[in-house]
Amino acid sequence: SNRNLIINGAMQVAQRGTSFTGVTASGTFPVDRFLFHVGSLGTWTLSQSTDVPTGQGFVKSIKCDVTTANASPSGTAYARIDHRFEGQDLQAFCKGTSNAKQFALSFWVKSPKTGTHIVELQDADNNRLISKAYTVSTADTWEKKELIIDADTTGVFDNDNAKSLTVAWWLSAGTDYKSGTLATSWVSPTNANRVVGQVNVADNTANNFYLTGVQLEVGSNNTDYEFRSYAQELWLCSRYYQQVWYYRLTGSTSDDNMYYEDRPFFPHMRAAPSLVAGYDTNNENDFETRDGTTWRTGVPTLIISKTFGASVRSTNSSRYNSIKGILHYSAEL
Protein backbone atom coordinates (compact mmCIF):
# COMPACT_ATOMS: atom_id res chain seq x y z
CA SER A 1 0.00 0.00 0.00
CA ASN A 2 0.94 3.66 -0.41
CA ARG A 3 3.18 2.86 -3.37
CA ASN A 4 1.39 5.39 -5.61
CA LEU A 5 2.83 8.85 -4.95
CA ILE A 6 0.29 10.56 -7.21
CA ILE A 7 -2.62 12.19 -5.37
CA ASN A 8 -6.02 11.90 -7.09
CA GLY A 9 -4.63 9.84 -9.96
CA ALA A 10 -8.09 8.45 -10.72
CA MET A 11 -9.39 12.04 -11.05
CA GLN A 12 -12.13 11.50 -8.45
CA VAL A 13 -11.87 14.80 -6.56
CA ALA A 14 -12.76 18.15 -8.19
CA GLN A 15 -13.32 20.67 -5.39
CA ARG A 16 -13.15 23.77 -7.59
CA GLY A 17 -15.76 22.61 -10.09
CA THR A 18 -16.20 20.08 -12.87
CA SER A 19 -16.03 22.29 -15.99
CA PHE A 20 -14.07 25.40 -16.98
CA THR A 21 -14.66 27.12 -20.31
CA GLY A 22 -12.69 29.68 -22.29
CA VAL A 23 -9.31 28.71 -20.82
CA THR A 24 -6.46 30.55 -22.56
CA ALA A 25 -3.95 30.95 -19.73
CA SER A 26 -2.33 28.80 -17.06
CA GLY A 27 -3.82 28.25 -13.63
CA THR A 28 -6.86 25.96 -14.00
CA PHE A 29 -7.24 22.72 -12.03
CA PRO A 30 -9.75 20.56 -13.95
CA VAL A 31 -9.48 18.17 -10.99
CA ASP A 32 -7.55 18.51 -7.76
CA ARG A 33 -3.73 18.30 -7.97
CA PHE A 34 -3.64 18.40 -11.79
CA LEU A 35 -2.82 21.86 -13.13
CA PHE A 36 -3.33 22.88 -16.76
CA HIS A 37 -0.67 25.14 -18.25
CA VAL A 38 -1.24 26.89 -21.57
CA GLY A 39 0.26 29.87 -23.34
CA SER A 40 -0.59 31.23 -26.81
CA LEU A 41 -2.06 27.89 -27.84
CA GLY A 42 -5.77 28.03 -28.51
CA THR A 43 -8.77 28.03 -26.21
CA TRP A 44 -9.81 25.07 -24.09
CA THR A 45 -12.68 23.67 -22.06
CA LEU A 46 -11.33 21.61 -19.17
CA SER A 47 -13.55 19.21 -17.28
CA GLN A 48 -13.88 16.16 -15.10
CA SER A 49 -15.23 13.54 -17.50
CA THR A 50 -16.91 10.14 -17.21
CA ASP A 51 -15.16 8.90 -20.38
CA VAL A 52 -12.84 6.20 -18.99
CA PRO A 53 -11.16 2.93 -20.03
CA THR A 54 -13.67 0.10 -20.04
CA GLY A 55 -13.42 -2.48 -17.28
CA GLN A 56 -10.45 -0.94 -15.46
CA GLY A 57 -12.25 0.41 -12.38
CA PHE A 58 -11.95 4.09 -13.25
CA VAL A 59 -15.01 6.35 -13.26
CA LYS A 60 -13.47 9.79 -13.89
CA SER A 61 -10.87 11.36 -16.15
CA ILE A 62 -9.54 14.78 -17.16
CA LYS A 63 -10.88 16.01 -20.49
CA CYS A 64 -9.06 18.75 -22.41
CA ASP A 65 -11.34 19.95 -25.21
CA VAL A 66 -9.94 22.25 -27.90
CA THR A 67 -12.54 24.95 -28.64
CA THR A 68 -10.30 27.33 -30.61
CA ALA A 69 -7.63 25.51 -32.57
CA ASN A 70 -4.05 26.55 -33.31
CA ALA A 71 -2.52 24.51 -36.13
CA SER A 72 0.67 26.63 -36.29
CA PRO A 73 1.83 27.41 -32.74
CA SER A 74 4.30 30.21 -32.17
CA GLY A 75 7.76 29.27 -30.97
CA THR A 76 6.98 29.86 -27.30
CA ALA A 77 3.48 28.31 -27.31
CA TYR A 78 2.76 25.37 -25.01
CA ALA A 79 0.02 23.26 -23.43
CA ARG A 80 0.52 20.63 -20.76
CA ILE A 81 -0.90 19.04 -17.59
CA ASP A 82 1.25 19.17 -14.42
CA HIS A 83 1.29 17.20 -11.17
CA ARG A 84 3.60 18.58 -8.46
CA PHE A 85 5.24 16.92 -5.44
CA GLU A 86 6.68 18.01 -2.13
CA GLY A 87 10.30 17.02 -1.60
CA GLN A 88 9.59 15.27 1.68
CA ASP A 89 7.35 12.78 -0.17
CA LEU A 90 10.10 11.81 -2.64
CA GLN A 91 12.95 10.72 -0.38
CA ALA A 92 12.52 7.02 -1.25
CA PHE A 93 13.91 7.74 -4.73
CA CYS A 94 17.31 8.43 -3.07
CA LYS A 95 17.91 10.96 -5.82
CA GLY A 96 21.38 12.47 -5.86
CA THR A 97 23.00 9.44 -4.23
CA SER A 98 24.73 6.31 -5.48
CA ASN A 99 21.58 4.37 -4.52
CA ALA A 100 19.25 6.47 -6.68
CA LYS A 101 16.10 4.63 -7.79
CA GLN A 102 14.21 4.68 -11.07
CA PHE A 103 10.80 6.29 -11.54
CA ALA A 104 8.00 3.95 -12.66
CA LEU A 105 5.22 6.01 -14.25
CA SER A 106 2.01 4.57 -15.66
CA PHE A 107 -1.22 6.13 -16.88
CA TRP A 108 -4.16 5.75 -19.24
CA VAL A 109 -4.41 8.22 -22.10
CA LYS A 110 -6.88 8.86 -24.92
CA SER A 111 -5.49 11.22 -27.52
CA PRO A 112 -6.93 12.50 -30.81
CA LYS A 113 -3.45 12.26 -32.34
CA THR A 114 -1.40 9.17 -33.09
CA GLY A 115 2.36 9.29 -32.81
CA THR A 116 4.85 10.71 -30.33
CA HIS A 117 3.77 12.32 -27.07
CA ILE A 118 6.12 13.53 -24.35
CA VAL A 119 5.98 13.30 -20.57
CA GLU A 120 8.61 15.26 -18.66
CA LEU A 121 10.02 15.12 -15.12
CA GLN A 122 11.33 18.43 -13.77
CA ASP A 123 13.55 18.60 -10.67
CA ALA A 124 12.91 22.07 -9.24
CA ASP A 125 15.51 21.77 -6.47
CA ASN A 126 18.46 21.16 -8.78
CA ASN A 127 17.24 22.61 -12.10
CA ARG A 128 17.33 19.27 -13.92
CA LEU A 129 14.89 17.45 -16.17
CA ILE A 130 14.37 14.34 -18.24
CA SER A 131 11.89 13.71 -21.07
CA LYS A 132 10.30 10.42 -22.05
CA ALA A 133 8.48 9.73 -25.31
CA TYR A 134 5.49 7.42 -25.57
CA THR A 135 3.52 6.49 -28.66
CA VAL A 136 -0.24 6.66 -29.16
CA SER A 137 -1.10 3.90 -31.62
CA THR A 138 -4.80 4.55 -32.23
CA ALA A 139 -6.50 7.94 -32.12
CA ASP A 140 -9.41 8.51 -29.72
CA THR A 141 -8.83 5.15 -28.01
CA TRP A 142 -7.86 4.50 -24.41
CA GLU A 143 -4.33 3.10 -24.14
CA LYS A 144 -2.26 2.29 -21.06
CA LYS A 145 1.31 3.56 -20.98
CA GLU A 146 3.99 2.15 -18.69
CA LEU A 147 7.29 4.03 -18.55
CA ILE A 148 10.50 3.48 -16.61
CA ILE A 149 12.48 6.69 -16.19
CA ASP A 150 16.15 6.76 -15.30
CA ALA A 151 17.44 7.22 -11.79
CA ASP A 152 19.48 10.37 -11.16
CA THR A 153 22.62 10.25 -9.03
CA THR A 154 22.98 14.04 -9.22
CA GLY A 155 20.95 16.44 -7.10
CA VAL A 156 19.16 15.49 -3.88
CA PHE A 157 15.49 16.34 -3.45
CA ASP A 158 15.05 18.79 -0.55
CA ASN A 159 13.35 17.20 2.45
CA ASP A 160 10.71 19.89 2.93
CA ASN A 161 7.18 20.93 1.97
CA ALA A 162 8.18 22.93 -1.12
CA LYS A 163 7.93 21.86 -4.75
CA SER A 164 10.69 19.44 -5.73
CA LEU A 165 9.29 17.52 -8.71
CA THR A 166 6.80 18.14 -11.51
CA VAL A 167 5.51 15.46 -13.87
CA ALA A 168 4.20 17.12 -17.05
CA TRP A 169 2.13 15.60 -19.85
CA TRP A 170 2.63 17.78 -22.95
CA LEU A 171 -0.22 18.26 -25.41
CA SER A 172 1.51 20.65 -27.78
CA ALA A 173 4.52 22.94 -28.01
CA GLY A 174 6.10 25.52 -30.29
CA THR A 175 9.46 25.15 -31.99
CA ASP A 176 11.32 26.74 -29.07
CA TYR A 177 10.67 23.52 -27.11
CA LYS A 178 11.19 20.92 -29.85
CA SER A 179 13.88 22.03 -32.31
CA GLY A 180 16.78 20.12 -30.75
CA THR A 181 17.43 16.58 -29.50
CA LEU A 182 15.13 15.04 -26.91
CA ALA A 183 16.61 15.07 -23.38
CA THR A 184 16.33 11.35 -22.63
CA SER A 185 18.74 11.53 -19.67
CA TRP A 186 18.80 13.86 -16.67
CA VAL A 187 20.33 17.21 -17.70
CA SER A 188 20.17 20.93 -17.02
CA PRO A 189 17.26 22.32 -19.06
CA THR A 190 17.66 23.35 -22.67
CA ASN A 191 14.25 24.40 -23.94
CA ALA A 192 14.86 23.15 -27.49
CA ASN A 193 15.41 19.59 -26.18
CA ARG A 194 12.37 19.26 -23.94
CA VAL A 195 9.57 17.90 -26.15
CA VAL A 196 11.12 16.98 -29.48
CA GLY A 197 8.63 15.01 -31.61
CA GLN A 198 5.52 16.07 -29.65
CA VAL A 199 2.36 16.05 -31.81
CA ASN A 200 -0.02 19.02 -31.80
CA VAL A 201 -3.19 18.07 -29.93
CA ALA A 202 -4.50 21.63 -30.38
CA ASP A 203 -4.71 21.69 -34.18
CA ASN A 204 -8.45 20.99 -34.53
CA THR A 205 -11.60 21.88 -32.58
CA ALA A 206 -12.68 18.23 -32.83
CA ASN A 207 -9.75 17.23 -30.60
CA ASN A 208 -10.24 15.95 -27.06
CA PHE A 209 -7.40 14.69 -24.84
CA TYR A 210 -8.12 12.50 -21.79
CA LEU A 211 -5.97 11.32 -18.87
CA THR A 212 -6.66 9.02 -15.89
CA GLY A 213 -5.17 6.20 -13.81
CA VAL A 214 -1.91 8.03 -13.13
CA GLN A 215 0.58 6.24 -10.90
CA LEU A 216 4.18 7.06 -9.92
CA GLU A 217 6.20 4.44 -8.03
CA VAL A 218 9.74 3.96 -6.81
CA GLY A 219 11.75 1.42 -8.74
CA SER A 220 11.86 -0.45 -12.02
CA ASN A 221 8.42 -2.09 -12.03
CA ASN A 222 5.00 -0.73 -12.98
CA THR A 223 2.28 -2.37 -10.89
CA ASP A 224 -1.51 -2.35 -11.15
CA TYR A 225 -3.12 0.95 -10.24
CA GLU A 226 -3.53 1.41 -6.48
CA PHE A 227 -7.11 2.52 -5.90
CA ARG A 228 -7.85 4.61 -2.83
CA SER A 229 -11.26 5.52 -1.49
CA TYR A 230 -12.82 8.88 -2.33
CA ALA A 231 -12.50 9.85 1.33
CA GLN A 232 -8.75 9.14 1.29
CA GLU A 233 -8.20 11.09 -1.91
CA LEU A 234 -10.23 14.06 -0.63
CA TRP A 235 -8.21 14.11 2.59
CA LEU A 236 -4.92 14.11 0.66
CA CYS A 237 -6.15 16.81 -1.74
CA SER A 238 -7.30 18.99 1.15
CA ARG A 239 -3.70 19.49 2.23
CA TYR A 240 -3.45 21.76 -0.83
CA TYR A 241 -6.96 23.12 -1.31
CA GLN A 242 -10.05 23.15 0.87
CA GLN A 243 -13.34 24.89 1.43
CA VAL A 244 -14.31 26.13 4.87
CA TRP A 245 -17.92 26.91 5.72
CA TYR A 246 -18.57 29.91 8.01
CA TYR A 247 -21.97 30.56 9.53
CA ARG A 248 -22.67 32.28 12.82
CA LEU A 249 -25.61 34.43 13.78
CA THR A 250 -24.63 35.19 17.34
CA GLY A 251 -21.38 37.07 16.96
CA SER A 252 -20.66 40.25 18.81
CA THR A 253 -19.96 43.66 17.35
CA SER A 254 -16.76 45.41 18.29
CA ASP A 255 -15.81 49.05 18.56
CA ASP A 256 -13.66 48.88 15.44
CA ASN A 257 -16.53 47.44 13.37
CA MET A 258 -14.92 44.06 12.96
CA TYR A 259 -16.28 40.57 13.32
CA TYR A 260 -13.82 37.74 13.85
CA GLU A 261 -14.41 34.09 13.10
CA ASP A 262 -11.90 31.26 13.51
CA ARG A 263 -11.94 27.90 11.76
CA PRO A 264 -9.39 25.07 11.86
CA PHE A 265 -8.17 23.27 8.74
CA PHE A 266 -8.76 19.53 8.49
CA PRO A 267 -6.26 18.26 7.57
CA HIS A 268 -3.56 20.84 8.29
CA MET A 269 -2.58 22.47 5.03
CA ARG A 270 0.83 22.20 3.36
CA ALA A 271 1.68 25.82 4.21
CA ALA A 272 -0.08 29.01 5.23
CA PRO A 273 -2.76 29.23 2.52
CA SER A 274 -4.07 32.14 0.52
CA LEU A 275 -7.74 33.07 0.38
CA VAL A 276 -8.65 32.43 -3.25
CA ALA A 277 -12.42 32.85 -3.32
CA GLY A 278 -15.50 33.38 -1.21
CA TYR A 279 -18.97 32.14 -1.97
CA ASP A 280 -22.26 33.03 -0.36
CA THR A 281 -25.04 30.55 0.24
CA ASN A 282 -26.37 31.15 -3.27
CA ASN A 283 -22.99 30.44 -4.90
CA GLU A 284 -22.75 34.01 -6.15
CA ASN A 285 -18.99 34.24 -5.71
CA ASP A 286 -19.16 36.28 -2.56
CA PHE A 287 -19.25 36.16 1.19
CA GLU A 288 -21.90 37.83 3.29
CA THR A 289 -22.05 39.66 6.58
CA ARG A 290 -25.15 40.85 8.37
CA ASP A 291 -25.99 44.15 9.98
CA GLY A 292 -29.17 43.52 11.91
CA THR A 293 -31.42 41.70 9.43
CA THR A 294 -29.68 42.83 6.22
CA TRP A 295 -27.12 40.60 4.54
CA ARG A 296 -24.32 42.48 2.82
CA THR A 297 -21.83 41.08 0.31
CA GLY A 298 -18.08 41.43 0.55
CA VAL A 299 -15.24 38.95 0.93
CA PRO A 300 -13.73 39.35 4.40
CA THR A 301 -10.13 40.11 5.15
CA LEU A 302 -7.93 37.16 6.00
CA ILE A 303 -6.09 38.26 9.12
CA ILE A 304 -4.48 35.03 10.29
CA SER A 305 -3.52 32.23 7.94
CA LYS A 306 -1.60 29.24 9.18
CA THR A 307 -1.32 25.60 8.30
CA PHE A 308 -3.71 24.66 11.10
CA GLY A 309 -6.43 27.30 10.79
CA ALA A 310 -7.51 30.78 9.75
CA SER A 311 -9.29 33.76 11.21
CA VAL A 312 -11.33 36.14 9.08
CA ARG A 313 -12.90 39.50 9.79
CA SER A 314 -15.59 41.62 8.19
CA THR A 315 -15.41 45.40 8.23
CA ASN A 316 -17.73 48.23 7.17
CA SER A 317 -19.01 51.52 8.41
CA SER A 318 -21.82 49.60 10.09
CA ARG A 319 -21.29 47.01 12.78
CA TYR A 320 -21.88 43.47 11.56
CA ASN A 321 -22.95 40.77 13.95
CA SER A 322 -23.06 37.74 11.64
CA ILE A 323 -21.22 36.12 8.74
CA LYS A 324 -21.98 33.26 6.36
CA GLY A 325 -20.53 31.64 3.28
CA ILE A 326 -17.79 29.34 2.05
CA LEU A 327 -14.20 30.48 1.80
CA HIS A 328 -11.73 28.66 -0.45
CA TYR A 329 -8.11 28.31 0.69
CA SER A 330 -5.16 27.27 -1.45
CA ALA A 331 -1.70 26.04 -0.45
CA GLU A 332 -0.83 24.61 -3.87
CA LEU A 333 2.76 24.05 -4.88
Coordinates of C-alpha atoms in Angstrom, one line a residue:
S1 CA 0.0 0.0 0.0
N2 CA 0.9 3.7 -0.4
R3 CA 3.2 2.9 -3.4
N4 CA 1.4 5.4 -5.6
L5 CA 2.8 8.8 -5.0
I6 CA 0.3 10.6 -7.2
I7 CA -2.6 12.2 -5.4
N8 CA -6.0 11.9 -7.1
G9 CA -4.6 9.8 -10.0
A10 CA -8.1 8.5 -10.7
M11 CA -9.4 12.0 -11.1
Q12 CA -12.1 11.5 -8.4
V13 CA -11.9 14.8 -6.6
A14 CA -12.8 18.1 -8.2
Q15 CA -13.3 20.7 -5.4
R16 CA -13.1 23.8 -7.6
G17 CA -15.8 22.6 -10.1
T18 CA -16.2 20.1 -12.9
S19 CA -16.0 22.3 -16.0
F20 CA -14.1 25.4 -17.0
T21 CA -14.7 27.1 -20.3
G22 CA -12.7 29.7 -22.3
V23 CA -9.3 28.7 -20.8
T24 CA -6.5 30.5 -22.6
A25 CA -3.9 30.9 -19.7
S26 CA -2.3 28.8 -17.1
G27 CA -3.8 28.2 -13.6
T28 CA -6.9 26.0 -14.0
F29 CA -7.2 22.7 -12.0
P30 CA -9.7 20.6 -13.9
V31 CA -9.5 18.2 -11.0
D32 CA -7.5 18.5 -7.8
R33 CA -3.7 18.3 -8.0
F34 CA -3.6 18.4 -11.8
L35 CA -2.8 21.9 -13.1
F36 CA -3.3 22.9 -16.8
H37 CA -0.7 25.1 -18.3
V38 CA -1.2 26.9 -21.6
G39 CA 0.3 29.9 -23.3
S40 CA -0.6 31.2 -26.8
L41 CA -2.1 27.9 -27.8
G42 CA -5.8 28.0 -28.5
T43 CA -8.8 28.0 -26.2
W44 CA -9.8 25.1 -24.1
T45 CA -12.7 23.7 -22.1
L46 CA -11.3 21.6 -19.2
S47 CA -13.5 19.2 -17.3
Q48 CA -13.9 16.2 -15.1
S49 CA -15.2 13.5 -17.5
T50 CA -16.9 10.1 -17.2
D51 CA -15.2 8.9 -20.4
V52 CA -12.8 6.2 -19.0
P53 CA -11.2 2.9 -20.0
T54 CA -13.7 0.1 -20.0
G55 CA -13.4 -2.5 -17.3
Q56 CA -10.4 -0.9 -15.5
G57 CA -12.2 0.4 -12.4
F58 CA -11.9 4.1 -13.3
V59 CA -15.0 6.3 -13.3
K60 CA -13.5 9.8 -13.9
S61 CA -10.9 11.4 -16.1
I62 CA -9.5 14.8 -17.2
K63 CA -10.9 16.0 -20.5
C64 CA -9.1 18.7 -22.4
D65 CA -11.3 19.9 -25.2
V66 CA -9.9 22.3 -27.9
T67 CA -12.5 24.9 -28.6
T68 CA -10.3 27.3 -30.6
A69 CA -7.6 25.5 -32.6
N70 CA -4.1 26.5 -33.3
A71 CA -2.5 24.5 -36.1
S72 CA 0.7 26.6 -36.3
P73 CA 1.8 27.4 -32.7
S74 CA 4.3 30.2 -32.2
G75 CA 7.8 29.3 -31.0
T76 CA 7.0 29.9 -27.3
A77 CA 3.5 28.3 -27.3
Y78 CA 2.8 25.4 -25.0
A79 CA 0.0 23.3 -23.4
R80 CA 0.5 20.6 -20.8
I81 CA -0.9 19.0 -17.6
D82 CA 1.2 19.2 -14.4
H83 CA 1.3 17.2 -11.2
R84 CA 3.6 18.6 -8.5
F85 CA 5.2 16.9 -5.4
E86 CA 6.7 18.0 -2.1
G87 CA 10.3 17.0 -1.6
Q88 CA 9.6 15.3 1.7
D89 CA 7.4 12.8 -0.2
L90 CA 10.1 11.8 -2.6
Q91 CA 13.0 10.7 -0.4
A92 CA 12.5 7.0 -1.3
F93 CA 13.9 7.7 -4.7
C94 CA 17.3 8.4 -3.1
K95 CA 17.9 11.0 -5.8
G96 CA 21.4 12.5 -5.9
T97 CA 23.0 9.4 -4.2
S98 CA 24.7 6.3 -5.5
N99 CA 21.6 4.4 -4.5
A100 CA 19.3 6.5 -6.7
K101 CA 16.1 4.6 -7.8
Q102 CA 14.2 4.7 -11.1
F103 CA 10.8 6.3 -11.5
A104 CA 8.0 3.9 -12.7
L105 CA 5.2 6.0 -14.3
S106 CA 2.0 4.6 -15.7
F107 CA -1.2 6.1 -16.9
W108 CA -4.2 5.8 -19.2
V109 CA -4.4 8.2 -22.1
K110 CA -6.9 8.9 -24.9
S111 CA -5.5 11.2 -27.5
P112 CA -6.9 12.5 -30.8
K113 CA -3.5 12.3 -32.3
T114 CA -1.4 9.2 -33.1
G115 CA 2.4 9.3 -32.8
T116 CA 4.8 10.7 -30.3
H117 CA 3.8 12.3 -27.1
I118 CA 6.1 13.5 -24.3
V119 CA 6.0 13.3 -20.6
E120 CA 8.6 15.3 -18.7
L121 CA 10.0 15.1 -15.1
Q122 CA 11.3 18.4 -13.8
D123 CA 13.6 18.6 -10.7
A124 CA 12.9 22.1 -9.2
D125 CA 15.5 21.8 -6.5
N126 CA 18.5 21.2 -8.8
N127 CA 17.2 22.6 -12.1
R128 CA 17.3 19.3 -13.9
L129 CA 14.9 17.4 -16.2
I130 CA 14.4 14.3 -18.2
S131 CA 11.9 13.7 -21.1
K132 CA 10.3 10.4 -22.1
A133 CA 8.5 9.7 -25.3
Y134 CA 5.5 7.4 -25.6
T135 CA 3.5 6.5 -28.7
V136 CA -0.2 6.7 -29.2
S137 CA -1.1 3.9 -31.6
T138 CA -4.8 4.6 -32.2
A139 CA -6.5 7.9 -32.1
D140 CA -9.4 8.5 -29.7
T141 CA -8.8 5.2 -28.0
W142 CA -7.9 4.5 -24.4
E143 CA -4.3 3.1 -24.1
K144 CA -2.3 2.3 -21.1
K145 CA 1.3 3.6 -21.0
E146 CA 4.0 2.2 -18.7
L147 CA 7.3 4.0 -18.6
I148 CA 10.5 3.5 -16.6
I149 CA 12.5 6.7 -16.2
D150 CA 16.2 6.8 -15.3
A151 CA 17.4 7.2 -11.8
D152 CA 19.5 10.4 -11.2
T153 CA 22.6 10.2 -9.0
T154 CA 23.0 14.0 -9.2
G155 CA 20.9 16.4 -7.1
V156 CA 19.2 15.5 -3.9
F157 CA 15.5 16.3 -3.5
D158 CA 15.1 18.8 -0.6
N159 CA 13.4 17.2 2.5
D160 CA 10.7 19.9 2.9
N161 CA 7.2 20.9 2.0
A162 CA 8.2 22.9 -1.1
K163 CA 7.9 21.9 -4.8
S164 CA 10.7 19.4 -5.7
L165 CA 9.3 17.5 -8.7
T166 CA 6.8 18.1 -11.5
V167 CA 5.5 15.5 -13.9
A168 CA 4.2 17.1 -17.0
W169 CA 2.1 15.6 -19.9
W170 CA 2.6 17.8 -22.9
L171 CA -0.2 18.3 -25.4
S172 CA 1.5 20.7 -27.8
A173 CA 4.5 22.9 -28.0
G174 CA 6.1 25.5 -30.3
T175 CA 9.5 25.1 -32.0
D176 CA 11.3 26.7 -29.1
Y177 CA 10.7 23.5 -27.1
K178 CA 11.2 20.9 -29.9
S179 CA 13.9 22.0 -32.3
G180 CA 16.8 20.1 -30.7
T181 CA 17.4 16.6 -29.5
L182 CA 15.1 15.0 -26.9
A183 CA 16.6 15.1 -23.4
T184 CA 16.3 11.3 -22.6
S185 CA 18.7 11.5 -19.7
W186 CA 18.8 13.9 -16.7
V187 CA 20.3 17.2 -17.7
S188 CA 20.2 20.9 -17.0
P189 CA 17.3 22.3 -19.1
T190 CA 17.7 23.4 -22.7
N191 CA 14.3 24.4 -23.9
A192 CA 14.9 23.1 -27.5
N193 CA 15.4 19.6 -26.2
R194 CA 12.4 19.3 -23.9
V195 CA 9.6 17.9 -26.1
V196 CA 11.1 17.0 -29.5
G197 CA 8.6 15.0 -31.6
Q198 CA 5.5 16.1 -29.7
V199 CA 2.4 16.0 -31.8
N200 CA 0.0 19.0 -31.8
V201 CA -3.2 18.1 -29.9
A202 CA -4.5 21.6 -30.4
D203 CA -4.7 21.7 -34.2
N204 CA -8.5 21.0 -34.5
T205 CA -11.6 21.9 -32.6
A206 CA -12.7 18.2 -32.8
N207 CA -9.7 17.2 -30.6
N208 CA -10.2 16.0 -27.1
F209 CA -7.4 14.7 -24.8
Y210 CA -8.1 12.5 -21.8
L211 CA -6.0 11.3 -18.9
T212 CA -6.7 9.0 -15.9
G213 CA -5.2 6.2 -13.8
V214 CA -1.9 8.0 -13.1
Q215 CA 0.6 6.2 -10.9
L216 CA 4.2 7.1 -9.9
E217 CA 6.2 4.4 -8.0
V218 CA 9.7 4.0 -6.8
G219 CA 11.8 1.4 -8.7
S220 CA 11.9 -0.5 -12.0
N221 CA 8.4 -2.1 -12.0
N222 CA 5.0 -0.7 -13.0
T223 CA 2.3 -2.4 -10.9
D224 CA -1.5 -2.3 -11.2
Y225 CA -3.1 0.9 -10.2
E226 CA -3.5 1.4 -6.5
F227 CA -7.1 2.5 -5.9
R228 CA -7.9 4.6 -2.8
S229 CA -11.3 5.5 -1.5
Y230 CA -12.8 8.9 -2.3
A231 CA -12.5 9.9 1.3
Q232 CA -8.8 9.1 1.3
E233 CA -8.2 11.1 -1.9
L234 CA -10.2 14.1 -0.6
W235 CA -8.2 14.1 2.6
L236 CA -4.9 14.1 0.7
C237 CA -6.2 16.8 -1.7
S238 CA -7.3 19.0 1.1
R239 CA -3.7 19.5 2.2
Y240 CA -3.4 21.8 -0.8
Y241 CA -7.0 23.1 -1.3
Q242 CA -10.1 23.1 0.9
Q243 CA -13.3 24.9 1.4
V244 CA -14.3 26.1 4.9
W245 CA -17.9 26.9 5.7
Y246 CA -18.6 29.9 8.0
Y247 CA -22.0 30.6 9.5
R248 CA -22.7 32.3 12.8
L249 CA -25.6 34.4 13.8
T250 CA -24.6 35.2 17.3
G251 CA -21.4 37.1 17.0
S252 CA -20.7 40.2 18.8
T253 CA -20.0 43.7 17.4
S254 CA -16.8 45.4 18.3
D255 CA -15.8 49.0 18.6
D256 CA -13.7 48.9 15.4
N257 CA -16.5 47.4 13.4
M258 CA -14.9 44.1 13.0
Y259 CA -16.3 40.6 13.3
Y260 CA -13.8 37.7 13.9
E261 CA -14.4 34.1 13.1
D262 CA -11.9 31.3 13.5
R263 CA -11.9 27.9 11.8
P264 CA -9.4 25.1 11.9
F265 CA -8.2 23.3 8.7
F266 CA -8.8 19.5 8.5
P267 CA -6.3 18.3 7.6
H268 CA -3.6 20.8 8.3
M269 CA -2.6 22.5 5.0
R270 CA 0.8 22.2 3.4
A271 CA 1.7 25.8 4.2
A272 CA -0.1 29.0 5.2
P273 CA -2.8 29.2 2.5
S274 CA -4.1 32.1 0.5
L275 CA -7.7 33.1 0.4
V276 CA -8.6 32.4 -3.3
A277 CA -12.4 32.9 -3.3
G278 CA -15.5 33.4 -1.2
Y279 CA -19.0 32.1 -2.0
D280 CA -22.3 33.0 -0.4
T281 CA -25.0 30.6 0.2
N282 CA -26.4 31.1 -3.3
N283 CA -23.0 30.4 -4.9
E284 CA -22.8 34.0 -6.1
N285 CA -19.0 34.2 -5.7
D286 CA -19.2 36.3 -2.6
F287 CA -19.3 36.2 1.2
E288 CA -21.9 37.8 3.3
T289 CA -22.0 39.7 6.6
R290 CA -25.1 40.8 8.4
D291 CA -26.0 44.2 10.0
G292 CA -29.2 43.5 11.9
T293 CA -31.4 41.7 9.4
T294 CA -29.7 42.8 6.2
W295 CA -27.1 40.6 4.5
R296 CA -24.3 42.5 2.8
T297 CA -21.8 41.1 0.3
G298 CA -18.1 41.4 0.5
V299 CA -15.2 38.9 0.9
P300 CA -13.7 39.3 4.4
T301 CA -10.1 40.1 5.2
L302 CA -7.9 37.2 6.0
I303 CA -6.1 38.3 9.1
I304 CA -4.5 35.0 10.3
S305 CA -3.5 32.2 7.9
K306 CA -1.6 29.2 9.2
T307 CA -1.3 25.6 8.3
F308 CA -3.7 24.7 11.1
G309 CA -6.4 27.3 10.8
A310 CA -7.5 30.8 9.7
S311 CA -9.3 33.8 11.2
V312 CA -11.3 36.1 9.1
R313 CA -12.9 39.5 9.8
S314 CA -15.6 41.6 8.2
T315 CA -15.4 45.4 8.2
N316 CA -17.7 48.2 7.2
S317 CA -19.0 51.5 8.4
S318 CA -21.8 49.6 10.1
R319 CA -21.3 47.0 12.8
Y320 CA -21.9 43.5 11.6
N321 CA -23.0 40.8 14.0
S322 CA -23.1 37.7 11.6
I323 CA -21.2 36.1 8.7
K324 CA -22.0 33.3 6.4
G325 CA -20.5 31.6 3.3
I326 CA -17.8 29.3 2.0
L327 CA -14.2 30.5 1.8
H328 CA -11.7 28.7 -0.5
Y329 CA -8.1 28.3 0.7
S330 CA -5.2 27.3 -1.5
A331 CA -1.7 26.0 -0.5
E332 CA -0.8 24.6 -3.9
L333 CA 2.8 24.1 -4.9

